[in-house]
DNA sequence: ACCTGAACACCGTTCAAGT
DNA sequence: ACCTGAACACCGTTCAAGT
């Protein structure tokens, strides 16, 4: 009589996917491994998620929402600081997120099928504090362009770092700080 | 009597993989589709390549070699130009490569398994002209750090562009040029 | 309304057998 | 020395049947 009670949920499935991703990479995110982790059989996942690609997109969106919180918090703490200092704090907060969730971070701006773009809302939320600092540095007219520059650098750097692409030795922290400082100075002067 | 003549080769397999990648994304690069494109059955590929992950790594290495040629050529043409101008030319050449081969470019600094790092040689070759401009901008002591900053920005920007991540409208070319100019100015001033 | 077992097409990979 | 057909374990996905 009573219809089957839900044993899992979309948030639980997304969380399972993200933890499997960080533990073993994309190949480890299987409908079977995700199902096992949430205590269900693989076909049941399709009641919560259209297919595997949609699950990956939902994981990326979840990461974007988490990042939005992290960035908003960092911006709030330095609300009255000069823009270069707030930019440094934002970049550091992003990098902290990328180190805690490197594989999720590498997914943030990836493309999982043409129909699977993450919704604009979480991305916009994460972008808000970045656009705000950018506006202070270059003015409102070019704030979007400057925010894209800042995001591209931070995303590129942290993705390369996570992939182990910095293999010629040297101090990686120093390089990150040099980049943030150069962008703060160079954008303000542009 | 006569042992079977080779019907394909590693370069042909890598080229087939790259064209399939650009046409249909990573999911389209299948041992079966690659084999069909080079005119062989799937098991034969394993005489030329250890497994699919190694094929993907070889495709990335091939892209890095192509990029090295493109960058060396751009640097050669502007050998006597001021560093900011040569940097602009290098960034433009990289972006041109990324637009011709967006999915290969997105792979350049990705990680396909811990044992599958691309060999250092092609990466170093591609990095050479970037490190050279970086040295002119910030001095030899910080040239590696500055080259990492430049690469991170360019890789991040072109990856986001290829993934369709710039979705708030605005002029994407302008943003790229703003970033290159800001880095040239900001690094020189640092 | 959600869960499951059974089934399907497909994929990566191995291997013995061909030339 | 490289190629092939057959076989295997696994994966994503569908669907009819359960509660």
Short mmCIF file of C-alpha atoms (C1' of nucleotides) in Angstrom, two decimals:
data_model
loop_
_atom_site.label_atom_id
_atom_site.label_comp_id
_atom_site.label_asym_id
_atom_site.label_seq_id
_atom_site.Cartn_x
_atom_site.Cartn_y
_atom_site.Cartn_z
CA UNK A 1 0.00 0.00 0.00
CA UNK A 2 2.33 2.69 1.27
CA UNK A 3 4.49 3.93 -1.61
CA UNK A 4 8.21 3.31 -1.15
CA UNK A 5 9.81 5.78 1.19
CA UNK A 6 12.71 7.81 -0.21
CA UNK A 7 15.96 6.24 0.96
CA UNK A 8 18.15 8.95 -0.49
CA UNK A 9 17.97 12.48 -1.87
CA UNK A 10 19.60 14.73 -4.43
CA UNK A 11 21.81 16.50 -1.85
CA UNK A 12 23.01 13.14 -0.50
CA UNK A 13 23.76 11.92 -4.02
CA UNK A 14 25.66 15.09 -4.90
CA UNK A 15 27.66 14.89 -1.67
CA UNK A 16 28.52 11.26 -2.36
CA UNK A 17 29.59 12.17 -5.87
CA UNK A 18 31.80 14.98 -4.64
CA UNK A 19 33.53 12.85 -2.03
CA UNK A 20 34.14 10.06 -4.53
CA UNK A 21 35.48 12.62 -7.00
CA UNK A 22 37.98 13.99 -4.51
CA UNK A 23 39.02 10.53 -3.37
CA UNK A 24 39.50 8.90 -6.73
CA UNK A 25 38.99 11.30 -9.61
CA UNK A 26 36.25 11.40 -12.23
CA UNK A 27 36.60 7.72 -13.09
CA UNK A 28 35.71 6.85 -9.52
CA UNK A 29 32.36 8.62 -9.84
CA UNK A 30 30.29 5.78 -11.14
CA UNK A 31 26.54 5.34 -10.89
CA UNK A 32 27.35 2.12 -9.01
CA UNK A 33 29.80 3.69 -6.53
CA UNK A 34 27.54 6.67 -5.90
CA UNK A 35 24.54 4.41 -5.38
CA UNK A 36 26.48 2.18 -2.99
CA UNK A 37 27.59 5.19 -0.97
CA UNK A 38 24.06 6.46 -0.49
CA UNK A 39 22.74 2.95 0.18
CA UNK A 40 20.67 2.35 -2.91
CA UNK A 41 20.91 0.40 -6.16
CA UNK A 42 22.11 2.19 -9.31
CA UNK A 43 18.73 2.42 -11.10
CA UNK A 44 17.28 4.36 -8.18
CA UNK A 45 19.62 7.27 -8.86
CA UNK A 46 17.65 8.01 -12.02
CA UNK A 47 14.70 9.08 -9.88
CA UNK A 48 16.84 11.96 -8.60
CA UNK A 49 19.15 12.78 -11.48
CA UNK A 50 18.64 12.63 -15.23
CA UNK A 51 21.91 10.88 -16.03
CA UNK A 52 25.58 10.84 -15.06
CA UNK A 53 26.38 14.07 -16.91
CA UNK A 54 23.62 15.85 -15.01
CA UNK A 55 25.04 14.50 -11.75
CA UNK A 56 28.46 15.92 -12.62
CA UNK A 57 26.87 19.27 -13.47
CA UNK A 58 25.00 19.24 -10.16
CA UNK A 59 28.27 18.54 -8.34
CA UNK A 60 29.87 21.54 -10.05
CA UNK A 61 26.91 23.73 -9.14
CA UNK A 62 27.17 22.55 -5.54
CA UNK A 63 30.84 23.52 -5.54
CA UNK A 64 29.99 26.95 -6.97
CA UNK A 65 27.51 27.52 -4.17
CA UNK A 66 30.06 26.55 -1.57
CA UNK A 67 32.61 28.84 -3.20
CA UNK A 68 30.10 31.70 -3.20
CA UNK A 69 29.77 31.39 0.57
CA UNK A 70 33.54 31.29 1.05
CA UNK A 71 34.11 34.36 -1.11
CA UNK A 72 31.27 36.35 0.45
CA UNK A 73 32.69 35.64 3.87
CA UNK A 74 36.19 36.74 2.87
CA UNK A 75 34.81 39.93 1.32
CA UNK A 76 32.69 40.67 4.36
CA UNK A 77 35.66 40.43 6.71
CA UNK A 78 37.58 43.03 4.68
CA UNK A 79 34.65 45.16 3.66
CA UNK A 80 36.44 48.40 4.49
CA UNK A 81 39.95 47.42 3.42
CA UNK A 82 41.57 48.91 0.31
CA UNK A 83 40.73 46.96 -2.86
CA UNK A 84 44.18 45.42 -3.29
CA UNK A 85 43.93 43.93 0.17
CA UNK A 86 40.41 42.64 -0.37
CA UNK A 87 41.49 41.15 -3.69
CA UNK A 88 44.32 39.33 -1.95
CA UNK A 89 41.88 37.96 0.60
CA UNK A 90 39.46 36.82 -2.10
CA UNK A 91 42.19 35.11 -4.09
CA UNK A 92 43.41 33.39 -0.94
CA UNK A 93 39.91 32.24 -0.08
CA UNK A 94 39.44 30.82 -3.57
CA UNK A 95 42.75 29.02 -3.35
CA UNK A 96 41.78 27.62 0.04
CA UNK A 97 38.61 26.20 -1.47
CA UNK A 98 40.60 24.80 -4.38
CA UNK A 99 42.95 23.05 -1.97
CA UNK A 100 40.17 21.54 0.07
CA UNK A 101 38.26 20.42 -3.06
CA UNK A 102 40.78 20.42 -5.89
CA UNK A 103 38.83 18.24 -8.28
CA UNK A 104 35.58 20.03 -7.69
CA UNK A 105 37.37 23.32 -8.25
CA UNK A 106 38.82 22.08 -11.53
CA UNK A 107 35.25 21.29 -12.63
CA UNK A 108 33.84 24.72 -11.84
CA UNK A 109 34.30 26.14 -15.30
CA UNK A 110 34.38 22.93 -17.27
CA UNK A 111 31.72 21.96 -19.74
CA UNK A 112 29.73 18.78 -19.32
CA UNK A 113 27.65 18.80 -22.46
CA UNK A 114 25.98 21.70 -24.22
CA UNK A 115 22.69 21.34 -22.38
CA UNK A 116 24.33 20.98 -19.02
CA UNK A 117 25.57 24.46 -18.25
CA UNK A 118 25.32 25.12 -14.56
CA UNK A 119 22.56 27.57 -13.72
CA UNK A 120 23.69 31.19 -13.84
CA UNK A 121 22.54 31.97 -10.33
CA UNK A 122 25.25 30.29 -8.21
CA UNK A 123 27.94 31.41 -10.63
CA UNK A 124 26.68 34.97 -10.38
CA UNK A 125 26.57 34.73 -6.60
CA UNK A 126 30.19 33.57 -6.49
CA UNK A 127 31.16 36.30 -8.96
CA UNK A 128 29.54 39.14 -7.01
CA UNK A 129 32.37 39.98 -4.57
CA UNK A 130 34.92 39.63 -7.37
CA UNK A 131 33.05 42.07 -9.58
CA UNK A 132 32.81 44.45 -6.62
CA UNK A 133 36.59 44.59 -6.10
CA UNK A 134 37.11 44.75 -9.83
CA UNK A 135 34.84 47.80 -10.00
CA UNK A 136 36.91 49.54 -7.36
CA UNK A 137 40.09 48.81 -9.26
CA UNK A 138 39.07 49.71 -12.82
CA UNK A 139 35.68 51.40 -12.55
CA UNK A 140 32.24 50.04 -13.21
CA UNK A 141 32.55 50.16 -17.01
CA UNK A 142 35.29 47.54 -17.08
CA UNK A 143 34.44 45.67 -13.88
CA UNK A 144 33.14 42.60 -15.72
CA UNK A 145 36.25 42.38 -17.88
CA UNK A 146 38.51 42.78 -14.85
CA UNK A 147 36.56 40.18 -12.87
CA UNK A 148 37.03 37.75 -15.75
CA UNK A 149 40.76 38.39 -15.70
CA UNK A 150 40.95 37.76 -11.96
CA UNK A 151 38.84 34.61 -12.20
CA UNK A 152 40.82 33.26 -15.15
CA UNK A 153 44.11 33.69 -13.31
CA UNK A 154 42.87 32.14 -10.07
CA UNK A 155 41.06 29.28 -11.78
CA UNK A 156 44.00 28.60 -14.08
CA UNK A 157 46.57 28.73 -11.34
CA UNK A 158 44.68 26.50 -8.91
CA UNK A 159 43.79 24.02 -11.65
CA UNK A 160 47.42 23.75 -12.68
CA UNK A 161 48.47 23.43 -9.08
CA UNK A 162 45.95 20.66 -8.43
CA UNK A 163 47.07 18.79 -11.54
CA UNK A 164 50.69 18.93 -10.48
CA UNK A 165 51.59 21.05 -13.49
CA UNK A 166 54.20 23.13 -11.67
CA UNK A 167 57.05 20.73 -12.00
CA UNK A 168 60.14 22.88 -12.40
CA UNK A 169 60.60 23.42 -8.68
CA UNK A 170 60.54 26.92 -7.26
CA UNK A 171 58.14 28.45 -4.77
CA UNK A 172 54.54 28.04 -5.91
CA UNK A 173 53.12 30.25 -3.15
CA UNK A 174 55.42 33.04 -4.23
CA UNK A 175 54.19 32.73 -7.80
CA UNK A 176 50.57 32.95 -6.70
CA UNK A 177 51.22 36.03 -4.63
CA UNK A 178 53.20 37.61 -7.45
CA UNK A 179 50.25 37.08 -9.76
CA UNK A 180 47.71 38.59 -7.39
CA UNK A 181 49.95 41.58 -6.70
CA UNK A 182 50.71 42.13 -10.39
CA UNK A 183 47.01 42.01 -11.27
CA UNK A 184 46.05 44.38 -8.47
CA UNK A 185 48.70 46.88 -9.57
CA UNK A 186 48.30 46.36 -13.29
CA UNK A 187 44.52 46.60 -13.29
CA UNK A 188 44.50 49.73 -11.16
CA UNK A 189 46.99 51.33 -13.55
CA UNK A 190 45.24 50.29 -16.73
CA UNK B 1 55.67 -16.41 -43.08
CA UNK B 2 56.04 -12.66 -43.34
CA UNK B 3 55.05 -11.03 -40.04
CA UNK B 4 52.05 -8.71 -40.22
CA UNK B 5 52.88 -5.33 -41.66
CA UNK B 6 52.03 -2.35 -39.46
CA UNK B 7 48.75 -0.85 -40.64
CA UNK B 8 48.90 2.12 -38.31
CA UNK B 9 51.32 4.02 -36.09
CA UNK B 10 51.43 5.98 -32.87
CA UNK B 11 51.36 9.37 -34.64
CA UNK B 12 48.32 8.30 -36.68
CA UNK B 13 46.57 7.09 -33.54
CA UNK B 14 47.31 10.31 -31.67
CA UNK B 15 46.10 12.40 -34.61
CA UNK B 16 42.89 10.36 -34.81
CA UNK B 17 42.38 10.81 -31.07
CA UNK B 18 42.88 14.54 -31.29
CA UNK B 19 40.45 14.99 -34.16
CA UNK B 20 37.82 12.87 -32.42
CA UNK B 21 38.37 14.88 -29.24
CA UNK B 22 37.80 18.17 -30.99
CA UNK B 23 34.79 16.86 -32.88
CA UNK B 24 32.96 15.21 -30.03
CA UNK B 25 34.68 15.72 -26.70
CA UNK B 26 36.42 13.21 -24.46
CA UNK B 27 33.52 10.75 -24.56
CA UNK B 28 33.94 10.49 -28.31
CA UNK B 29 37.54 9.28 -27.90
CA UNK B 30 36.90 5.59 -27.62
CA UNK B 31 39.29 2.77 -28.37
CA UNK B 32 36.70 1.67 -30.93
CA UNK B 33 36.30 5.06 -32.63
CA UNK B 34 40.04 5.66 -32.70
CA UNK B 35 40.67 2.20 -34.12
CA UNK B 36 38.01 2.68 -36.78
CA UNK B 37 39.51 6.01 -37.82
CA UNK B 38 42.97 4.53 -38.33
CA UNK B 39 41.53 1.43 -40.04
CA UNK B 40 42.26 -1.22 -37.46
CA UNK B 41 40.40 -3.22 -34.81
CA UNK B 42 40.45 -2.00 -31.19
CA UNK B 43 42.82 -4.65 -29.77
CA UNK B 44 45.51 -3.59 -32.23
CA UNK B 45 45.80 -0.19 -30.56
CA UNK B 46 47.38 -1.87 -27.56
CA UNK B 47 50.45 -2.65 -29.64
CA UNK B 48 51.04 1.10 -29.89
CA UNK B 49 49.67 2.50 -26.67
CA UNK B 50 49.51 1.07 -23.16
CA UNK B 51 45.89 1.96 -22.50
CA UNK B 52 43.35 4.73 -23.04
CA UNK B 53 44.81 6.96 -20.33
CA UNK B 54 48.22 6.75 -21.99
CA UNK B 55 46.62 7.68 -25.30
CA UNK B 56 45.07 10.78 -23.74
CA UNK B 57 48.42 11.70 -22.23
CA UNK B 58 50.08 11.27 -25.62
CA UNK B 59 47.46 13.53 -27.17
CA UNK B 60 48.21 16.21 -24.58
CA UNK B 61 51.94 15.88 -25.23
CA UNK B 62 51.32 16.21 -28.93
CA UNK B 63 49.36 19.40 -28.29
CA UNK B 64 52.18 20.74 -26.13
CA UNK B 65 54.65 20.15 -28.92
CA UNK B 66 52.44 21.95 -31.39
CA UNK B 67 52.03 24.83 -28.96
CA UNK B 68 55.79 25.01 -28.49
CA UNK B 69 56.23 25.55 -32.23
CA UNK B 70 53.51 28.20 -32.31
CA UNK B 71 54.99 30.11 -29.37
CA UNK B 72 58.56 29.88 -30.65
CA UNK B 73 57.44 31.29 -33.97
CA UNK B 74 55.58 34.19 -32.34
CA UNK B 75 58.61 34.98 -30.18
CA UNK B 76 60.96 34.79 -33.15
CA UNK B 77 58.92 37.29 -35.13
CA UNK B 78 59.14 39.84 -32.31
CA UNK B 79 62.61 39.00 -31.11
CA UNK B 80 63.65 42.65 -30.88
CA UNK B 81 60.35 44.13 -29.72
CA UNK B 82 59.89 45.45 -26.17
CA UNK B 83 58.81 42.73 -23.72
CA UNK B 84 55.23 43.96 -23.33
CA UNK B 85 54.74 43.69 -27.08
CA UNK B 86 56.32 40.24 -27.25
CA UNK B 87 54.15 39.13 -24.35
CA UNK B 88 51.05 40.31 -26.19
CA UNK B 89 52.13 38.37 -29.26
CA UNK B 90 52.78 35.22 -27.20
CA UNK B 91 49.42 35.44 -25.45
CA UNK B 92 47.70 35.94 -28.79
CA UNK B 93 49.50 32.96 -30.30
CA UNK B 94 48.48 30.77 -27.35
CA UNK B 95 44.89 31.92 -27.69
CA UNK B 96 44.98 31.18 -31.40
CA UNK B 97 46.11 27.62 -30.66
CA UNK B 98 43.39 27.31 -28.02
CA UNK B 99 40.77 28.38 -30.53
CA UNK B 100 41.94 25.96 -33.18
CA UNK B 101 42.20 23.08 -30.67
CA UNK B 102 40.08 24.08 -27.68
CA UNK B 103 39.71 20.64 -26.18
CA UNK B 104 43.34 19.74 -26.63
CA UNK B 105 44.27 23.06 -25.04
CA UNK B 106 42.02 22.37 -22.05
CA UNK B 107 43.92 19.09 -21.59
CA UNK B 108 47.37 20.64 -21.60
CA UNK B 109 47.65 21.03 -17.86
CA UNK B 110 45.17 18.40 -16.78
CA UNK B 111 46.14 15.26 -14.97
CA UNK B 112 45.41 11.86 -16.44
CA UNK B 113 46.55 9.60 -13.66
CA UNK B 114 49.57 9.93 -11.38
CA UNK B 115 51.89 7.88 -13.58
CA UNK B 116 50.82 9.65 -16.72
CA UNK B 117 52.41 13.06 -16.45
CA UNK B 118 53.43 14.30 -19.82
CA UNK B 119 57.20 14.25 -20.29
CA UNK B 120 58.88 17.45 -19.10
CA UNK B 121 60.62 18.09 -22.39
CA UNK B 122 57.75 19.38 -24.57
CA UNK B 123 56.34 21.40 -21.67
CA UNK B 124 59.73 22.97 -21.13
CA UNK B 125 60.07 23.73 -24.81
CA UNK B 126 56.69 25.48 -24.83
CA UNK B 127 57.61 27.34 -21.66
CA UNK B 128 60.94 28.64 -22.96
CA UNK B 129 59.76 31.80 -24.78
CA UNK B 130 57.38 32.59 -21.92
CA UNK B 131 60.19 32.37 -19.37
CA UNK B 132 62.30 34.58 -21.61
CA UNK B 133 59.76 37.43 -21.67
CA UNK B 134 59.11 36.93 -17.98
CA UNK B 135 62.81 37.38 -17.28
CA UNK B 136 62.83 40.67 -19.16
CA UNK B 137 59.84 41.87 -17.18
CA UNK B 138 60.80 40.85 -13.64
CA UNK B 139 64.43 39.74 -13.80
CA UNK B 140 65.90 36.25 -13.89
CA UNK B 141 65.33 35.57 -10.19
CA UNK B 142 61.56 35.67 -10.52
CA UNK B 143 61.22 34.65 -14.15
CA UNK B 144 59.82 31.20 -13.33
CA UNK B 145 57.20 32.65 -10.97
CA UNK B 146 56.20 35.28 -13.54
CA UNK B 147 56.02 32.68 -16.32
CA UNK B 148 53.68 30.61 -14.12
CA UNK B 149 51.47 33.64 -13.61
CA UNK B 150 51.29 34.31 -17.34
CA UNK B 151 50.60 30.67 -18.16
CA UNK B 152 47.94 30.37 -15.47
CA UNK B 153 46.08 33.40 -16.78
CA UNK B 154 46.24 32.34 -20.41
CA UNK B 155 45.37 28.72 -19.71
CA UNK B 156 42.56 29.69 -17.35
CA UNK B 157 41.10 32.28 -19.69
CA UNK B 158 41.17 30.10 -22.79
CA UNK B 159 39.79 27.09 -20.90
CA UNK B 160 36.90 29.16 -19.60
CA UNK B 161 36.33 30.61 -23.03
CA UNK B 162 36.28 27.16 -24.63
CA UNK B 163 33.86 25.87 -22.01
CA UNK B 164 31.49 28.76 -22.62
CA UNK B 165 31.98 30.03 -19.06
CA UNK B 166 31.75 33.70 -19.99
CA UNK B 167 28.01 33.97 -20.00
CA UNK B 168 27.25 37.44 -18.72
CA UNK B 169 27.69 39.10 -22.10
CA UNK B 170 30.32 41.77 -22.59
CA UNK B 171 33.35 41.80 -24.83
CA UNK B 172 35.52 38.74 -24.22
CA UNK B 173 38.36 39.96 -26.44
CA UNK B 174 38.52 43.16 -24.44
CA UNK B 175 38.81 41.17 -21.21
CA UNK B 176 41.66 39.09 -22.61
CA UNK B 177 43.56 42.17 -23.74
CA UNK B 178 42.92 43.86 -20.41
CA UNK B 179 44.42 40.87 -18.64
CA UNK B 180 47.53 40.75 -20.80
CA UNK B 181 48.08 44.50 -20.44
CA UNK B 182 47.51 44.42 -16.68
CA UNK B 183 49.97 41.55 -16.27
CA UNK B 184 52.60 43.23 -18.44
CA UNK B 185 52.32 46.45 -16.46
CA UNK B 186 51.84 44.86 -13.06
CA UNK B 187 54.72 42.39 -13.40
CA UNK B 188 57.11 45.05 -14.63
CA UNK B 189 56.18 47.24 -11.67
CA UNK B 190 56.39 44.51 -9.05
"C1'" DA C 1 6.58 7.73 -5.29
"C1'" DC C 2 10.57 5.55 -5.04
"C1'" DC C 3 13.07 1.14 -5.09
"C1'" DT C 4 14.75 -3.23 -7.26
"C1'" DG C 5 16.33 -7.20 -10.48
"C1'" DA C 6 16.87 -8.25 -14.97
"C1'" DA C 7 18.26 -6.99 -19.27
"C1'" DC C 8 20.71 -4.24 -23.15
"C1'" DA C 9 24.19 -1.94 -25.66
"C1'" DC C 10 28.65 -0.40 -25.14
"C1'" DC C 11 33.33 0.11 -23.43
"C1'" DG C 12 38.28 -1.10 -22.03
"C1'" DT C 13 41.24 -4.81 -21.96
"C1'" DT C 14 43.29 -9.57 -22.45
"C1'" DC C 15 44.66 -13.46 -25.00
"C1'" DA C 16 45.20 -17.17 -28.07
"C1'" DA C 17 45.61 -17.73 -32.77
"C1'" DG C 18 46.65 -16.08 -37.33
"C1'" DT C 19 50.07 -14.16 -40.96
"C1'" DA D 1 55.78 -7.96 -35.36
"C1'" DC D 2 51.46 -6.62 -35.71
"C1'" DC D 3 46.64 -7.88 -36.53
"C1'" DT D 4 42.15 -10.20 -35.39
"C1'" DG D 5 37.93 -12.63 -33.15
"C1'" DA D 6 36.34 -14.15 -29.05
"C1'" DA D 7 35.77 -13.43 -24.45
"C1'" DC D 8 35.52 -10.90 -19.72
"C1'" DA D 9 34.31 -7.58 -16.34
"C1'" DC D 10 32.29 -3.33 -15.99
"C1'" DC D 11 29.48 0.69 -16.99
"C1'" DG D 12 25.28 3.68 -18.10
"C1'" DT D 13 20.62 3.25 -18.81
"C1'" DT D 14 15.80 1.36 -19.37
"C1'" DC D 15 11.85 -0.95 -17.80
"C1'" DA D 16 8.57 -3.90 -15.76
"C1'" DA D 17 7.37 -5.22 -11.34
"C1'" DG D 18 7.26 -4.57 -6.43
"C1'" DT D 19 5.78 -1.86 -2.11
#
